[in-house]
Coordinates of C-alpha atoms in Angstrom, one line a residue:
Chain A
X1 CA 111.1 100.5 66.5
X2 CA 108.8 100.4 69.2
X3 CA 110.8 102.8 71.4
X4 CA 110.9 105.1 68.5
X5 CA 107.3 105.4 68.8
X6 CA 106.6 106.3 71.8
X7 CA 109.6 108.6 71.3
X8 CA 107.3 110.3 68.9
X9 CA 104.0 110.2 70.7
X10 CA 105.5 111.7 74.0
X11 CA 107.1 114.5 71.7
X12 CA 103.6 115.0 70.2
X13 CA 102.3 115.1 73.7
X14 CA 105.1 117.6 75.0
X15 CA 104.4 119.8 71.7
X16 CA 100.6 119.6 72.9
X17 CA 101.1 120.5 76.2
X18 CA 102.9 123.4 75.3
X19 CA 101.2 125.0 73.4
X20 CA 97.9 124.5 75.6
X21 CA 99.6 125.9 78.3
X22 CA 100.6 128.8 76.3
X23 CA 96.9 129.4 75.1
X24 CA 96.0 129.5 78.8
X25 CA 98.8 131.7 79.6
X26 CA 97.4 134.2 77.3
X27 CA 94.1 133.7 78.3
X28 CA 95.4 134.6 81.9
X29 CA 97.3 137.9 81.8
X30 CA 94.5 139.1 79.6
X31 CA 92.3 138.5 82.9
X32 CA 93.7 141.8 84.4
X33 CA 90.4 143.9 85.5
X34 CA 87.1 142.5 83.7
X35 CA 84.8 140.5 84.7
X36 CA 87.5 137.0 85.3
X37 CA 89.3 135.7 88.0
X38 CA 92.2 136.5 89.9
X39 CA 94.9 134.1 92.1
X40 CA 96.0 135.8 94.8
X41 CA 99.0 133.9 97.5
X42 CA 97.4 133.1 101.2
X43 CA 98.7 130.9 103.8
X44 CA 96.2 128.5 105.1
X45 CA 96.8 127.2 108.3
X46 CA 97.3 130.7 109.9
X47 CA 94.6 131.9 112.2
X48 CA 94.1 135.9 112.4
X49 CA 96.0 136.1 109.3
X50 CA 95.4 133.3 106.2
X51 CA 93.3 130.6 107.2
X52 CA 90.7 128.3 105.2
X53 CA 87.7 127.2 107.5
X54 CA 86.3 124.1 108.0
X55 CA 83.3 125.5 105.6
X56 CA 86.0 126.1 102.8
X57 CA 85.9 129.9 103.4
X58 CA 88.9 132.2 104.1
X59 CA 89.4 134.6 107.0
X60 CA 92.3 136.3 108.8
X61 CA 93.9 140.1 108.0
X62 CA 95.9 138.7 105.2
X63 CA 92.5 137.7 103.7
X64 CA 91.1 141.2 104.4
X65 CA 93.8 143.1 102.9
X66 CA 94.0 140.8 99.8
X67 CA 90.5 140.9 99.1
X68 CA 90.3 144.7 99.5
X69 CA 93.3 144.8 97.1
X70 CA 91.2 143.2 94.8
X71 CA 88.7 145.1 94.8
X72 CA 90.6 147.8 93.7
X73 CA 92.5 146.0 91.4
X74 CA 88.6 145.2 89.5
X75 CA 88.4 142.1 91.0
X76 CA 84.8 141.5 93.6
X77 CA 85.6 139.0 96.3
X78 CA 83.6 136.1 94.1
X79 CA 86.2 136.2 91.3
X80 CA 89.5 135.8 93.8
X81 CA 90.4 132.2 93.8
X82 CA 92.5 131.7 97.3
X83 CA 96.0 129.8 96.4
X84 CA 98.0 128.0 99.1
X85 CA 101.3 129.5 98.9
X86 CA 103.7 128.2 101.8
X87 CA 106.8 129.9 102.6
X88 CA 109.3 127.8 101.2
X89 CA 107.0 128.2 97.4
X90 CA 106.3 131.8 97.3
X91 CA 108.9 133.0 95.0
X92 CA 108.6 130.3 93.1
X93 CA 104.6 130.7 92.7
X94 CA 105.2 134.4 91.4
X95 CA 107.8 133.4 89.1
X96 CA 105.8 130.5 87.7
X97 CA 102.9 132.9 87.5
X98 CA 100.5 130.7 89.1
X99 CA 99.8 134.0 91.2
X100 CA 98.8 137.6 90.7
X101 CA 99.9 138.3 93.9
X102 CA 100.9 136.7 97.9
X103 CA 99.7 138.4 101.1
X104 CA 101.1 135.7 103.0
X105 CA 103.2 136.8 106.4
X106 CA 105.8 137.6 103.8
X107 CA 108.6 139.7 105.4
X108 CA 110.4 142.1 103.1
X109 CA 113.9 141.3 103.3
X110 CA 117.2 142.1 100.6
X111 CA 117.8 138.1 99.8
X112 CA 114.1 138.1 98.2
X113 CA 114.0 141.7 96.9
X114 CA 116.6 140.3 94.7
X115 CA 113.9 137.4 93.4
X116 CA 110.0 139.1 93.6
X117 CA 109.0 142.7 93.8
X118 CA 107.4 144.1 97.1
X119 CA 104.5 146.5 97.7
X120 CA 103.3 147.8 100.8
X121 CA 104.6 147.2 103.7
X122 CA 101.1 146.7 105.1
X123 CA 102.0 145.6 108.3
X124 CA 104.9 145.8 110.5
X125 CA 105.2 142.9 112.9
X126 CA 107.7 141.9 115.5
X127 CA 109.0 138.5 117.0
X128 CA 107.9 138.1 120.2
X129 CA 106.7 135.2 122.6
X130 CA 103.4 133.5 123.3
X131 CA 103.7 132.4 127.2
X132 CA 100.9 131.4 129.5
X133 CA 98.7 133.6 131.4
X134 CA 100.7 134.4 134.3
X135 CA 104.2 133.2 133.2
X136 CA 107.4 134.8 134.9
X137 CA 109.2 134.9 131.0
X138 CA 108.9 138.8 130.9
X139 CA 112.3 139.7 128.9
X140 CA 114.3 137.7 125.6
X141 CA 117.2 136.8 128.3
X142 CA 114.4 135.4 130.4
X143 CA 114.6 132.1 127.7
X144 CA 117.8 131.2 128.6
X145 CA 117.5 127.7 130.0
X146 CA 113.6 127.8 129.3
X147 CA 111.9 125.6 127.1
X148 CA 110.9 127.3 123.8
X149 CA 108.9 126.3 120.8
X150 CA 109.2 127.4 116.8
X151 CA 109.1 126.2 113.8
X152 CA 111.9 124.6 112.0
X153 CA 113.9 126.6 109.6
X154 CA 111.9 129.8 110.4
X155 CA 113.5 133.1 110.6
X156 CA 112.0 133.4 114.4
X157 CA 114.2 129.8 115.3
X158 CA 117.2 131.3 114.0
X159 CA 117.1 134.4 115.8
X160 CA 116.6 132.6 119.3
X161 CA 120.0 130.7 118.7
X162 CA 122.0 134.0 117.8
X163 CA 120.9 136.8 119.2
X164 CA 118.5 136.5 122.0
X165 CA 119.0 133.4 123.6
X166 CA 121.6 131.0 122.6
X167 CA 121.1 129.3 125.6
X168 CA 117.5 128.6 125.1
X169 CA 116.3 125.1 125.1
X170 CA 114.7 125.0 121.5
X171 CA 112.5 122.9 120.1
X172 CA 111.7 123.5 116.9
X173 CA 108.7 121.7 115.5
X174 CA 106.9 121.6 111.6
X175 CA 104.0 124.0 113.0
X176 CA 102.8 126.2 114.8
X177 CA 99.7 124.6 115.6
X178 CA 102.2 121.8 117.4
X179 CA 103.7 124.2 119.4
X180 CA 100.7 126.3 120.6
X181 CA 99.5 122.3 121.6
X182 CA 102.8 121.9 123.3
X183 CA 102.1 125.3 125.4
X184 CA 98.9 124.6 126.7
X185 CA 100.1 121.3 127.6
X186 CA 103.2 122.5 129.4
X187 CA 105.9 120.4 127.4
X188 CA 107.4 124.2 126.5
X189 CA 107.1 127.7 128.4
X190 CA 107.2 129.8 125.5
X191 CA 106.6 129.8 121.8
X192 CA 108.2 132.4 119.5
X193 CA 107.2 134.1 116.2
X194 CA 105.8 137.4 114.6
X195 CA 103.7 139.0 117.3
X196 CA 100.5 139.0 114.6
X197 CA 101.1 135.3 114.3
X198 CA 100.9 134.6 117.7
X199 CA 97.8 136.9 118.4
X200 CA 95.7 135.0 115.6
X201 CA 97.0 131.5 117.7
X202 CA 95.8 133.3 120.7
X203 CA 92.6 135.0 119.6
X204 CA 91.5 131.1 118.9
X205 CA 88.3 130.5 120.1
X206 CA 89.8 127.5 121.7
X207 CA 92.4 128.9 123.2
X208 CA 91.0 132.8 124.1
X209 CA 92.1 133.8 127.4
X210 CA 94.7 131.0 128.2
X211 CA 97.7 133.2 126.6
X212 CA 99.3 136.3 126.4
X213 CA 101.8 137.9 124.2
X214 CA 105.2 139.6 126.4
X215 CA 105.4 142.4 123.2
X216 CA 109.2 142.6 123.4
X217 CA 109.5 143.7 120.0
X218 CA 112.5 140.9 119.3
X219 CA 112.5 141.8 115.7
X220 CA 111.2 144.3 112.6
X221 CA 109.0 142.2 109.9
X222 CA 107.8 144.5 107.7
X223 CA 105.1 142.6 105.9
X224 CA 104.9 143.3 101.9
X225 CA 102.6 142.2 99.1
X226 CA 104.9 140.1 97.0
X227 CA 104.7 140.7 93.3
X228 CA 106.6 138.8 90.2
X229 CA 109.8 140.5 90.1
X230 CA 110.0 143.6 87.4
X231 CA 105.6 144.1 87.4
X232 CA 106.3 147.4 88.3
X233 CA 102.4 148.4 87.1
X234 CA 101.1 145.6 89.8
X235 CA 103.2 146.8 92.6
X236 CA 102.2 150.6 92.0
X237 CA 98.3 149.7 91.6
X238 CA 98.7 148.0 95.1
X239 CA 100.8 150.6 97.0
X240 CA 97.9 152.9 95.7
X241 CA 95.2 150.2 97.0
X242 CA 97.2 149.8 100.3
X243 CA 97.2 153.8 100.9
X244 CA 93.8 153.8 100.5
X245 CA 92.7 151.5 102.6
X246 CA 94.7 153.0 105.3
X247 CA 93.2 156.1 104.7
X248 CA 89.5 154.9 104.5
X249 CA 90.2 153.2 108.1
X250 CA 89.2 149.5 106.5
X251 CA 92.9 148.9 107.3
X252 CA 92.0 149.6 111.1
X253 CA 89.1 147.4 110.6
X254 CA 90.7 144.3 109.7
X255 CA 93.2 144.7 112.7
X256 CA 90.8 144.8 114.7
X257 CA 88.6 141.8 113.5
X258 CA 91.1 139.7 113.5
X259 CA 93.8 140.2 116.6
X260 CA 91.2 142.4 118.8
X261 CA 90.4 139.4 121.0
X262 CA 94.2 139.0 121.5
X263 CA 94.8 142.3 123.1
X264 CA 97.2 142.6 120.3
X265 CA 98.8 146.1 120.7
X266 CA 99.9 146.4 116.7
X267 CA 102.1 149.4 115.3
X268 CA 100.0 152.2 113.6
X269 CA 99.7 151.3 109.2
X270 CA 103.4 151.8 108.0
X271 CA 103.7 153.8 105.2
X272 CA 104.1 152.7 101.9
X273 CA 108.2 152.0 101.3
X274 CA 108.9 152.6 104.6
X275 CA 110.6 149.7 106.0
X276 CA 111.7 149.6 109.3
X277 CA 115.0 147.5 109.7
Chain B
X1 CA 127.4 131.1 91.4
X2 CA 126.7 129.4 94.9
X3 CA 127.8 131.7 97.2
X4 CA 124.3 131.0 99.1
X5 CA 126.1 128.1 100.8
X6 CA 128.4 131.1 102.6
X7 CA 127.7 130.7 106.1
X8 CA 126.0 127.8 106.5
X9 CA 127.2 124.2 108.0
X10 CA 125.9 121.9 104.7
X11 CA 128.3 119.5 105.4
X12 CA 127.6 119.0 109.0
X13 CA 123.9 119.2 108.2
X14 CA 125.0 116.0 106.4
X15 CA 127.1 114.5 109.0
X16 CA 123.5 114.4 111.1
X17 CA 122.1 113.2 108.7
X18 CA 124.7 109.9 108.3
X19 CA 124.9 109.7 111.7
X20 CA 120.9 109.5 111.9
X21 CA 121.4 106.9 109.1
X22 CA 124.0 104.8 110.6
X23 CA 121.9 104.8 114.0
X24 CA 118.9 103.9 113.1
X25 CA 120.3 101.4 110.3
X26 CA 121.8 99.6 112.6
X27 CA 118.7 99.1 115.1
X28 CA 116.6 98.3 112.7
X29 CA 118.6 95.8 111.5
X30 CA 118.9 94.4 114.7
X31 CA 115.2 94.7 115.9
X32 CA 114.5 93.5 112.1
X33 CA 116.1 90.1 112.4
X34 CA 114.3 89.9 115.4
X35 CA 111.2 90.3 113.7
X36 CA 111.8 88.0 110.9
X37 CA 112.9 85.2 113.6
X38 CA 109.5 86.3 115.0
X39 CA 107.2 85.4 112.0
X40 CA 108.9 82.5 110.4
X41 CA 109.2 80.9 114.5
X42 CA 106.9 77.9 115.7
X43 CA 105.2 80.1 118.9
X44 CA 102.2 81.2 117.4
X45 CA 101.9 84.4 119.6
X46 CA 105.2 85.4 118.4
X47 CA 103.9 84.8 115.1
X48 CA 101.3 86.9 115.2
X49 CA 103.2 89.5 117.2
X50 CA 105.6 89.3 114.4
X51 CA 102.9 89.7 111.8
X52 CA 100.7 92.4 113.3
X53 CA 103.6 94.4 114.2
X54 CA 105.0 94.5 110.7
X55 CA 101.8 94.9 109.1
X56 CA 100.7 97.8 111.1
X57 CA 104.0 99.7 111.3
X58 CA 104.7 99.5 107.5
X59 CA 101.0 101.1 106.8
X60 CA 101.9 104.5 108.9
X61 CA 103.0 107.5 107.4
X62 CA 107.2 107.3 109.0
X63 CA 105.6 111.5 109.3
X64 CA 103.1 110.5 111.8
X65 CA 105.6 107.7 113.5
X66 CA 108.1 110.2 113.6
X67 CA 105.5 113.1 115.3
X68 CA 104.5 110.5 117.6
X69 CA 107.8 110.6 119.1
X70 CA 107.9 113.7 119.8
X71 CA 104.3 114.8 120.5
X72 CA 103.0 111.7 122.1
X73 CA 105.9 109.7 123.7
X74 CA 108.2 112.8 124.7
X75 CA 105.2 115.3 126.2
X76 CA 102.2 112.9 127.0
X77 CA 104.3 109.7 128.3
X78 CA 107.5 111.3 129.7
X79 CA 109.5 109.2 127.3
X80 CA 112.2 111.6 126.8
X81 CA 115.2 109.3 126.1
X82 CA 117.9 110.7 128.8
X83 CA 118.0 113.9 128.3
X84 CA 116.2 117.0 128.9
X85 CA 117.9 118.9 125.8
X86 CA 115.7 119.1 122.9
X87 CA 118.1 118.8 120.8
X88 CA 120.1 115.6 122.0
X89 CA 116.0 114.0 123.0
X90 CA 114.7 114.9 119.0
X91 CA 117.4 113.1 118.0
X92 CA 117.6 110.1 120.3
X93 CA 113.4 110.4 119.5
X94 CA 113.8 110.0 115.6
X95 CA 116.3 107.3 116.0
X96 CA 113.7 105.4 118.2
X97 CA 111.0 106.3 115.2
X98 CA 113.0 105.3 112.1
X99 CA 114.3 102.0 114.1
X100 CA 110.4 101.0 114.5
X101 CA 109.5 101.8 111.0
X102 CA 112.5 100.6 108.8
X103 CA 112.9 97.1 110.8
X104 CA 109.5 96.1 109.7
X105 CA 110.7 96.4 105.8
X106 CA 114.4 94.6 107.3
X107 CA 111.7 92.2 108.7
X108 CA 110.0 91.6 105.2
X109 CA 113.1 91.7 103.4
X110 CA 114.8 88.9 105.5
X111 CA 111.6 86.9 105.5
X112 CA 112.0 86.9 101.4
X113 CA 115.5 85.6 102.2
X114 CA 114.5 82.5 104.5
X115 CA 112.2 82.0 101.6
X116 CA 114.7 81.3 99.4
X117 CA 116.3 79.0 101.9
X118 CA 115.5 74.9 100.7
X119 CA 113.3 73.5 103.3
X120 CA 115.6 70.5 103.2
X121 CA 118.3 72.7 105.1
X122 CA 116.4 73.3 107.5
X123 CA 114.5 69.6 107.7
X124 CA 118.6 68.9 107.5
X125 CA 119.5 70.6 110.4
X126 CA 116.5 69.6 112.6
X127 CA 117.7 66.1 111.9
X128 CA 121.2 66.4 113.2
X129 CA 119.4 67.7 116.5
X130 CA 119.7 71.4 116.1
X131 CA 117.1 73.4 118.1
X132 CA 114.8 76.5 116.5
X133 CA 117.1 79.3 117.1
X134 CA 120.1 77.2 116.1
X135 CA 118.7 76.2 113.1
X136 CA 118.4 79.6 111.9
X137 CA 121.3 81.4 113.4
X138 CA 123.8 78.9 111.9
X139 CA 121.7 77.5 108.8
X140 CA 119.3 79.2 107.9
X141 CA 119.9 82.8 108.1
X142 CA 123.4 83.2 107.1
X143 CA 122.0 81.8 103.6
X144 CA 119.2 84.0 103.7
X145 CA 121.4 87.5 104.3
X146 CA 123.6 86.8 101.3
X147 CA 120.0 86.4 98.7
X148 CA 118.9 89.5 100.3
X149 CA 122.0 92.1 100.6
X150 CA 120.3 93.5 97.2
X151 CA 116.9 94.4 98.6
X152 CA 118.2 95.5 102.2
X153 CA 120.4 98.1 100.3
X154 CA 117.2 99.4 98.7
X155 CA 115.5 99.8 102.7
X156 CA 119.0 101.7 103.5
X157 CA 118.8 104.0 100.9
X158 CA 115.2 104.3 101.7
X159 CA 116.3 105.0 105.4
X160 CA 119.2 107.4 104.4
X161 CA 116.1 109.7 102.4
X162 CA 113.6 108.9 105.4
X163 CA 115.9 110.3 107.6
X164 CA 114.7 113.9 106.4
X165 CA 111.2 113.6 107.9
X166 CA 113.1 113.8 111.2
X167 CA 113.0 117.8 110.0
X168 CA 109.4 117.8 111.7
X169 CA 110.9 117.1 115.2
X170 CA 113.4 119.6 114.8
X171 CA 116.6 117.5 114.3
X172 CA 119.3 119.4 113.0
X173 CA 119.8 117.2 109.7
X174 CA 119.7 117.7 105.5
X175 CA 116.9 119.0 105.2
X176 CA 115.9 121.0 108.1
X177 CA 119.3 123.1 107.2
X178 CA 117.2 123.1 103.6
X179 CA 114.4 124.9 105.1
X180 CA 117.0 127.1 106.7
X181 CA 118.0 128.3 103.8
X182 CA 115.5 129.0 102.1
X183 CA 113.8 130.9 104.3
X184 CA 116.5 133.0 104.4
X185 CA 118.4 132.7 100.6
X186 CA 114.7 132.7 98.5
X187 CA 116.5 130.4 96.4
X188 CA 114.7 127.3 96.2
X189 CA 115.5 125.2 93.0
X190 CA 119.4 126.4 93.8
X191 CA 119.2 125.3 97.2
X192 CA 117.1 121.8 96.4
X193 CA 119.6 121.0 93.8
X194 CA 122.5 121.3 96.3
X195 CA 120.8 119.1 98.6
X196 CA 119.3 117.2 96.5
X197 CA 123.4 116.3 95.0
X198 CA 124.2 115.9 98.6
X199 CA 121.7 112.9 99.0
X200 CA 122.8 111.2 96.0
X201 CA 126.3 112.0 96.8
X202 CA 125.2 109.7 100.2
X203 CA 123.2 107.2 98.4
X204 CA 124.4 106.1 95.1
X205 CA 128.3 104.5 96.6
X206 CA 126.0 102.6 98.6
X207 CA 123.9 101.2 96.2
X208 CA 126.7 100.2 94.0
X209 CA 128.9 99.0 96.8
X210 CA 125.8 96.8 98.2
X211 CA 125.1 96.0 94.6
X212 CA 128.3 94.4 93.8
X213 CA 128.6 92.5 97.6
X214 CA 124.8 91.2 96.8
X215 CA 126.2 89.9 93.8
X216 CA 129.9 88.0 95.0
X217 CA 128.3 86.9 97.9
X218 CA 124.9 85.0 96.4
X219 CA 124.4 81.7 96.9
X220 CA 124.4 80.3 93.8
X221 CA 121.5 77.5 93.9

């Protein structure tokens, strides 16, 4: 008897919590343009690109091109709530909705065409390595037998072992920030990622002038705008935001706010649907 | 349907993953009765070397104990456990980590087990002249495993799903495979149910074999 009833109070509850959550669905997709807010997919523990500051503020290129998408999207930079999407969450985020859209490092690649929609690219970036000033590593083969730091299960990782240097000593750690630790303090000679990740590591006050980037162009990441799979309207309202700011040289801007103190060479603004393999 | 798993070792991801278990298990089983000896013995400062090591190793994040492996022994104290290889030292590392962590719950869960011990077997055994440490190795603690076979199946199975954090030193188990994959696949829930499955597949024989054995082997008071 007893069971029974709180059989039929959770089922009350579930019924309740669907529906509210369907009431706030609508409320949200109504929130396109006006005067509401927006959730937009950052990484936040990625200097240069998507990082929250100590002050709670948000600052890195991702950020940039994000909140100038926005803009054009109807959206001023006080109605953009900043949502921590981590890599292993983002397709899940735009499926679930919790997102408009993610400017988070996110490469385009077949596997997640198949699960979110892409605009842009908006950057192209390249694996490469972060050494010490002064370092002899100058080429990938250079590795072999070298100690070398990445994260675990990243794309960057995976290439080492197959393609550039299988004979690399790897050590692959849960972040970035660990490794760029481990490089200054010698316990690896190299750390390897996408180029723009690398220079936003570097261009760390903390670390400014202690690094340099070998720009061996180890791989093709085309960064895109992810977008909840089939929204074509989103994705074309963003390519046409994208193109824009390109044109109106707020795209050069950003690069160079936030990977200039890096000496970051970056590739000229790929064009929209233009990905380089 | 889960042609995702194409080209991927899952099943030696696993065999890390036992063999981290099996490791580490066993140390801390080892450096666990050691522990327990430790707090229930008459030395006071093994007592309370006993105590404060349990108490302040069970209260860190196995994350942290696990990092501090890695970042702190391996690169600031030159601890790096025979081998130069980061691969063969992260794992060597993460053994050392789980070892320290999951003795001090073997520790507590033994110490539950003397509990349950009469005194009078061990007032019993002091009186037919037995010293400390043969009073526990032959009386007390063989009495003491067989109450507590139930709750030291619960710390394996708790080690066997602790094993994962190892991921964050780069040890090529479960789930650092998992991240693998779904960097790559984009298919999350697909990919956590298969692993996910794999853990239970681990887990749940040894629950019900440790289960059973608890119960046969019980001393029935």
């Amino acid at each position: 008897m007893k069971l029974r009833k709180v059989t039929a109070a959770s089922a009350v509850v579930l019924a309740l919590a669907v529906s509210v959550t369907a009431c706030g669905g609508d409320k949200k997709d109504d929130a396109s343009g006006g005067g509401k807010k927006i959730k937009i997919g950052i990484k936040f523990d990625q200097p240069g690109l998507g990082l929250q500051e100590p002050d709670g503020s948000y600052s890195g290129f991702d950020v940039d091109v994000a909140t100038y998408v926005a803009k054009q999207l109807g959206y001023q930079p006080n109605q953009i709530e900043w949502v921590q999407t981590k890599s292993a969450d983002r397709e899940n985020a735009l499926q679930r909705g919790d997102v408009k859209f993610i400017a988070a490092t996110y490469s385009i690649t077949d596997e997640r065409k198949e699960k979110v929609d892409f605009a842009g690219p908006y950057l192209l970036a390249h694996q490469d390595l972060l050494v010490k000033k002064g370092s002899d590593i100058t080429k990938g083969t250079d590795l072999n037998k070298k100690k070398l730091c990445s994260v675990t299960g990243s794309t960057s990782a995976q290439n080492v072992k197959k393609t550039i240097a299988p004979d690399a000593n790897l050590r692959p750690l849960s972040g970035y920030s660990e490794c760029v630790a481990g490089l200054q303090s010698g316990a690896v000679d190299a750390l390897t990622t996408d180029d723009s990740i690398l220079a936003g590591f570097a261009a760390q006050d903390k670390y400014k002038g202690q690094f340099k980037l070998t720009g061996l162009k180890l791989s093709n990441e085309n960064y895109g705008i992810g977008v909840k799979k089939g929204d074509s309207a989103t994705v074309d309202k963003i390519n046409k935001a994208l193109e824009q700011m390109v044109s109106d040289k707020s795209w050069d801007k950003a690069v160079k706010d936030n990977f200039g103190p890096a000496q970051y060479k970056n590739e000229r603004a790929p064009k929209i649907g233009d990905i380089v393999k | 349907m889960f042609d995702f798993l194409e080209g991927y070792d899952v099943l030696g991801a696993f065999w890390t993953t036992v063999q981290l278990t099996v490791f580490s298990g066993v140390g801390s089983l080892v450096w666990g009765i050691l522990l327990a000896g430790m707090r229930v013995s008459p030395v006071p400062l093994m007592r309370g070397f006993g105590t404060a090591y349990v108490n302040i190793v069970r209260n860190i994040p196995l994350t942290i104990i696990i990092l501090f492996t890695s970042l702190g022994l391996a690169d600031i104290f030159g601890v790096t456990m025979g081998s130069q290889d980061f691969k063969i030292q992260g794992f060597r590392l993460a053994v050392l980590g789980l070892i320290a962590y999951t003795a001090a719950f073997v520790c507590e869960a033994i110490r539950s087990g003397i509990n349950t011990v009469p005194l009078g077997q061990a007032e019993a055994a002091r009186a037919i002249g037995l010293s400390f440490s043969q009073t526990l190795r032959l009386i007390v603690l063989p009495q003491a495993f067989r109450a507590v076979i139930g709750p030291l199946a619960n710390v394996l199975i708790a080690l066997t799903k602790n094993t994962t954090v190892a991921a964050a030193i780069g040890v090529a188990e479960a789930a650092t495979l998992m991240k693998t994959m779904i960097e790559n696949e984009a298919q999350t829930v697909a990919i956590g149910a298969v692993f996910a499955l794999g853990f239970v597949v681990l887990t749940l024989p040894t629950g019900l074999l440790l289960g059973w054995l608890g119960k046969r082997l019980a001393v029935k008071r």
